[in-house]
């Protein structure tokens, strides 16, 4: 085996309902002038709380900007051209995946200190070293990888608990997928330290959701910030971020995806998926088929029950995909890049059999 040389930067984070207390101790060593950039709803939900905590520090907020609409290179350039950005010592990114991905692409590239203030728990952008870039027409462009994540993520569970609950709902599906896809796509391989850590960590993308998912979702629907809600936020935002850093080596996401994501991407050809459904919602449905195709029937049963308990889809009807469309998907899925690195060739027969078993389960 050849010796490897690589550097790893893991996410730093704090979590809790009064965690903005840490803004001073964590950020003051990076300078004084802060520019806050975020989404409209995110700033409405979090700006006042952030500002009230900043007042107790030596920091000074010199501006508050909306990030834009999508995470595109054009959006990044527009922000980069702002005089207030040039003047700022650091940036606070506030929002969901797109706002945080935008400030990461802006600041990490410029080596300007950047901090994340996630306001929803739908994804792990606050803790990963990648931004998902879009084209100007809103379609997916590519992942843009960085050497490190943000300097620190301030995960305020009170703000997240009060956000609309469909984000955490979808986040649950995308998070447990990480465990199943990492373990299946790395099966029977002799993994080096880096990837092996990622696979080991991915276990924590599943277990807390099984234990706390249904109660956390019920609490979140009432806007309550409870221990169970916190455990699920940790799984979605932190664990998934750490796992995905370790599962992406040399910019190849071989272990970071799998059949559930292939099913999702095959279905994005139908506008109803982008228009009326969320990424993690459809991926969570795809996991059911991936487990059946893999012969993990006991595990399938557990995820099926979890999906039923929180209302994630268990049938094609729930994601508004017709039998004809599924027939087309089955032909596309075996050739998708998400299953290029898989322990066996995914076939149309395998998918057909998995769907038949899923329908059989629904009759019970
Ligand atoms: Zn995903």
Short mmCIF file of N, CA, C and O in Angstrom, two decimals, residues 89 107 119 186 202 212 226 246 251 261 276 290 304-305 315 335:
data_model
loop_
_atom_site.label_atom_id
_atom_site.label_comp_id
_atom_site.label_asym_id
_atom_site.label_seq_id
_atom_site.Cartn_x
_atom_site.Cartn_y
_atom_site.Cartn_z
N UNK A 89 -14.56 41.74 8.57
CA UNK A 89 -13.51 40.81 9.01
C UNK A 89 -14.01 39.37 8.94
O UNK A 89 -13.23 38.43 8.86
N UNK A 107 -16.79 32.81 1.04
CA UNK A 107 -15.78 33.13 2.06
C UNK A 107 -14.63 32.11 2.14
O UNK A 107 -13.47 32.50 2.33
N UNK A 119 -30.85 27.68 10.45
CA UNK A 119 -32.16 28.01 11.02
C UNK A 119 -33.20 26.93 10.77
O UNK A 119 -34.32 27.01 11.25
N UNK A 186 -19.73 0.34 0.57
CA UNK A 186 -18.36 0.00 1.01
C UNK A 186 -18.23 -1.48 1.37
O UNK A 186 -17.17 -1.92 1.81
N UNK A 202 -21.29 6.88 10.20
CA UNK A 202 -22.61 6.90 9.55
C UNK A 202 -23.66 6.12 10.37
O UNK A 202 -24.86 6.37 10.24
N UNK A 212 -35.38 8.39 18.40
CA UNK A 212 -36.02 9.67 18.75
C UNK A 212 -36.86 10.27 17.62
O UNK A 212 -37.56 11.26 17.83
N UNK A 226 -37.08 20.11 22.56
CA UNK A 226 -36.88 19.08 23.59
C UNK A 226 -35.57 18.32 23.34
O UNK A 226 -34.94 18.48 22.29
N UNK A 246 -15.77 12.48 5.63
CA UNK A 246 -14.93 11.29 5.58
C UNK A 246 -15.28 10.35 4.43
O UNK A 246 -14.48 9.49 4.06
N UNK A 251 -12.39 14.02 -3.77
CA UNK A 251 -13.55 14.54 -4.49
C UNK A 251 -14.36 13.45 -5.20
O UNK A 251 -15.15 13.73 -6.09
N UNK A 261 -30.35 7.43 -3.60
CA UNK A 261 -30.15 8.68 -4.33
C UNK A 261 -30.32 8.49 -5.84
O UNK A 261 -30.80 9.38 -6.52
N UNK A 276 -43.21 19.68 -5.89
CA UNK A 276 -44.10 19.37 -4.78
C UNK A 276 -43.51 18.45 -3.71
O UNK A 276 -44.20 18.10 -2.75
N UNK A 290 -34.07 0.34 -1.74
CA UNK A 290 -32.66 -0.07 -1.68
C UNK A 290 -32.48 -1.23 -0.70
O UNK A 290 -31.72 -2.17 -0.96
N UNK A 304 -39.55 1.14 7.28
CA UNK A 304 -40.95 1.25 6.86
C UNK A 304 -41.79 1.78 8.01
O UNK A 304 -42.59 2.71 7.85
N UNK A 305 -41.59 1.20 9.19
CA UNK A 305 -42.32 1.65 10.38
C UNK A 305 -41.99 3.11 10.73
O UNK A 305 -42.87 3.87 11.12
N UNK A 315 -45.10 4.72 -0.58
CA UNK A 315 -45.67 4.27 -1.85
C UNK A 315 -45.41 5.29 -2.95
O UNK A 315 -45.16 6.48 -2.67
N UNK A 335 -27.90 2.73 -14.64
CA UNK A 335 -26.76 3.44 -15.25
C UNK A 335 -26.41 4.75 -14.54
O UNK A 335 -25.55 5.50 -15.00
#
